[in-house]
Short mmCIF file of C-alpha atoms in Angstrom, two decimals:
data_model
loop_
_atom_site.label_atom_id
_atom_site.label_comp_id
_atom_site.label_asym_id
_atom_site.label_seq_id
_atom_site.Cartn_x
_atom_site.Cartn_y
_atom_site.Cartn_z
CA MET A 29 115.96 101.22 83.93
CA ASN A 30 114.26 100.89 87.31
CA THR A 31 116.77 99.89 90.02
CA ASP A 32 114.18 99.75 92.82
CA SER A 33 113.98 95.96 93.34
CA GLU A 34 111.07 96.37 95.79
CA PHE A 35 109.08 98.07 93.04
CA ALA A 36 109.12 95.11 90.61
CA PRO A 37 106.28 93.14 92.28
CA ILE A 38 104.26 96.35 92.73
CA GLU A 39 104.69 97.17 89.04
CA THR A 40 103.63 93.66 88.01
CA ARG A 41 100.52 93.77 90.21
CA ILE A 42 99.52 97.24 88.97
CA ARG A 43 100.05 96.36 85.31
CA ASP A 44 97.96 93.19 85.81
CA ASN A 45 95.18 95.17 87.54
CA VAL A 46 95.16 97.88 84.87
CA GLY A 47 95.06 95.16 82.22
CA ARG A 48 91.77 93.95 83.72
CA GLN A 49 90.12 97.36 83.49
CA GLY A 50 87.48 97.05 80.82
CA PHE A 51 87.23 100.78 80.24
CA MET A 52 90.95 101.05 79.47
CA THR A 53 90.44 98.45 76.76
CA HIS A 54 87.18 100.05 75.61
CA ILE A 55 88.78 103.42 74.86
CA GLY A 56 92.09 101.93 73.74
CA ALA A 57 94.22 103.57 76.43
CA GLU A 58 97.64 102.20 77.26
CA LEU A 59 99.81 102.33 80.34
CA SER A 60 102.95 103.61 78.65
CA GLU A 61 105.16 104.44 81.65
CA LEU A 62 105.12 103.36 85.28
CA SER A 63 107.55 104.09 88.09
CA ARG A 64 107.28 104.66 91.81
CA GLY A 65 105.05 107.71 92.27
CA ALA A 66 104.42 108.26 88.55
CA CYS A 67 102.25 107.00 85.74
CA THR A 68 101.73 107.90 82.09
CA LEU A 69 98.62 106.88 80.17
CA ALA A 70 98.03 107.59 76.49
CA VAL A 71 95.33 107.10 73.90
CA ASP A 72 95.38 107.52 70.14
CA ARG A 73 92.84 109.62 68.28
CA ARG A 74 89.79 107.69 67.07
CA PRO A 75 86.37 108.99 65.99
CA GLU A 76 84.72 107.33 69.01
CA LEU A 77 86.76 109.50 71.39
CA LEU A 78 85.93 112.85 69.80
CA GLN A 79 83.17 115.35 70.43
CA GLN A 80 81.16 117.12 67.71
CA HIS A 81 83.96 119.55 66.77
CA GLY A 82 86.54 116.81 66.24
CA LEU A 83 88.37 117.42 69.53
CA PHE A 84 89.11 114.77 72.15
CA HIS A 85 86.07 114.63 74.39
CA GLY A 86 86.58 116.16 77.84
CA GLY A 87 85.44 112.85 79.30
CA VAL A 88 88.47 111.14 77.78
CA THR A 89 90.75 113.72 79.37
CA ALA A 90 88.95 113.30 82.70
CA PHE A 91 89.21 109.51 82.54
CA LEU A 92 92.95 109.64 81.86
CA VAL A 93 93.44 112.02 84.82
CA ASP A 94 91.26 109.90 87.11
CA ASN A 95 93.02 106.66 86.26
CA ALA A 96 96.60 107.97 86.00
CA THR A 97 96.46 109.79 89.34
CA THR A 98 95.11 106.71 91.09
CA ILE A 99 97.72 104.45 89.51
CA ALA A 100 100.51 106.88 90.44
CA ALA A 101 99.30 106.94 94.06
CA ALA A 102 99.16 103.13 94.16
CA THR A 103 102.79 102.93 93.00
CA SER A 104 104.00 105.26 95.74
CA ARG A 105 103.07 102.95 98.62
CA GLY A 106 102.29 99.68 96.89
CA GLN A 107 98.70 99.66 98.08
CA SER A 108 95.32 99.89 96.40
CA ALA A 109 93.81 103.32 95.88
CA LEU A 110 90.58 105.04 94.85
CA THR A 111 89.94 108.57 93.65
CA ALA A 112 88.40 110.74 96.36
CA GLU A 113 88.26 113.92 94.26
CA TYR A 114 90.03 115.83 91.55
CA LYS A 115 90.00 119.32 90.10
CA LEU A 116 90.49 119.43 86.35
CA ASN A 117 91.35 122.57 84.41
CA LEU A 118 90.93 122.31 80.64
CA LEU A 119 93.53 124.74 79.30
CA SER A 120 93.10 124.48 75.54
CA PRO A 121 91.24 122.40 72.95
CA ALA A 122 92.41 118.79 72.87
CA THR A 123 93.34 118.41 69.22
CA GLY A 124 95.98 116.14 67.80
CA ASP A 125 96.79 112.53 67.10
CA ARG A 126 97.40 111.33 70.67
CA LEU A 127 96.41 112.34 74.19
CA ILE A 128 98.97 111.76 76.96
CA CYS A 129 98.43 112.10 80.71
CA ARG A 130 101.42 112.21 83.05
CA ALA A 131 100.63 111.90 86.75
CA ARG A 132 103.05 112.28 89.66
CA VAL A 133 102.62 112.01 93.40
CA ILE A 134 103.13 115.34 95.15
CA LYS A 135 102.55 114.09 98.69
CA PRO A 136 102.25 110.39 99.46
CA GLY A 137 100.17 109.59 102.49
CA ARG A 138 99.05 106.62 104.52
CA GLN A 139 95.37 107.52 104.05
CA VAL A 140 95.34 110.17 101.30
CA ALA A 141 97.87 110.95 98.56
CA VAL A 142 97.95 114.21 96.64
CA VAL A 143 98.69 113.69 92.95
CA ALA A 144 99.13 116.18 90.09
CA ALA A 145 98.55 115.41 86.43
CA ASP A 146 99.17 117.18 83.15
CA VAL A 147 97.56 116.25 79.85
CA PHE A 148 99.10 116.92 76.46
CA CYS A 149 97.94 116.48 72.87
CA VAL A 150 100.54 115.41 70.36
CA THR A 151 100.46 116.70 66.79
CA ASP A 152 103.31 115.86 64.42
CA GLY A 153 105.46 114.94 67.43
CA VAL A 154 104.89 118.26 69.20
CA GLU A 155 103.17 118.27 72.61
CA LYS A 156 100.64 120.93 73.56
CA HIS A 157 99.54 121.28 77.20
CA THR A 158 95.75 120.92 77.20
CA ALA A 159 94.79 120.19 80.82
CA THR A 160 96.09 120.10 84.37
CA ALA A 161 94.65 118.52 87.49
CA LEU A 162 95.17 117.97 91.19
CA ALA A 163 93.70 114.88 92.85
CA SER A 164 93.16 113.51 96.33
CA ILE A 165 93.50 109.74 96.26
CA ALA A 166 92.24 107.54 99.09
CA MET A 167 94.74 104.85 99.99
CA LEU A 168 93.12 101.52 100.87
CA ASP A 169 94.48 99.03 103.36
CA ASP A 170 94.22 95.28 102.74
CA LYS A 171 91.06 94.98 104.86
CA ALA A 172 89.25 97.67 102.84
CA THR A 173 90.43 96.16 99.56
CA ALA A 174 89.12 92.73 100.60
CA ARG A 175 85.62 94.18 101.13
CA ILE A 176 85.43 95.39 97.52
CA SER A 177 84.26 92.69 95.17
CA SER A 178 85.51 93.04 91.63
CA PRO A 179 84.16 91.36 88.52
CA ALA A 180 87.52 92.02 86.81
#
């Protein structure tokens, strides 16, 4: 249970914002865990998310890393964030029934946060590490956020 009372409104805002992301809905991803400085996203195996060999498409892995690292950074300071860059290493084929991405803030910053992420495939309840990433996330102040119009 989260005892950080200041985090409750941040969590609500982030969950609402993530809920408005059309691509999350499109691929069927879910925000399964959220705490200050950490985020877990997951998606179940479906034919639409697989490449020609029946593995999760690398783009699905990349999306989960991109979104989870940004969400984790946003939780650390309670402000909006955008991905500036990330380095993704695909370690092994992404097989399995479910793909899980766990992101955690390594270094929060006023302008840039450094966030790490690990991606796992789950088969019969067993996790296999399939990717790892390091991201630089640009932290946005209220003035910058106000300049971005969103259709969501």
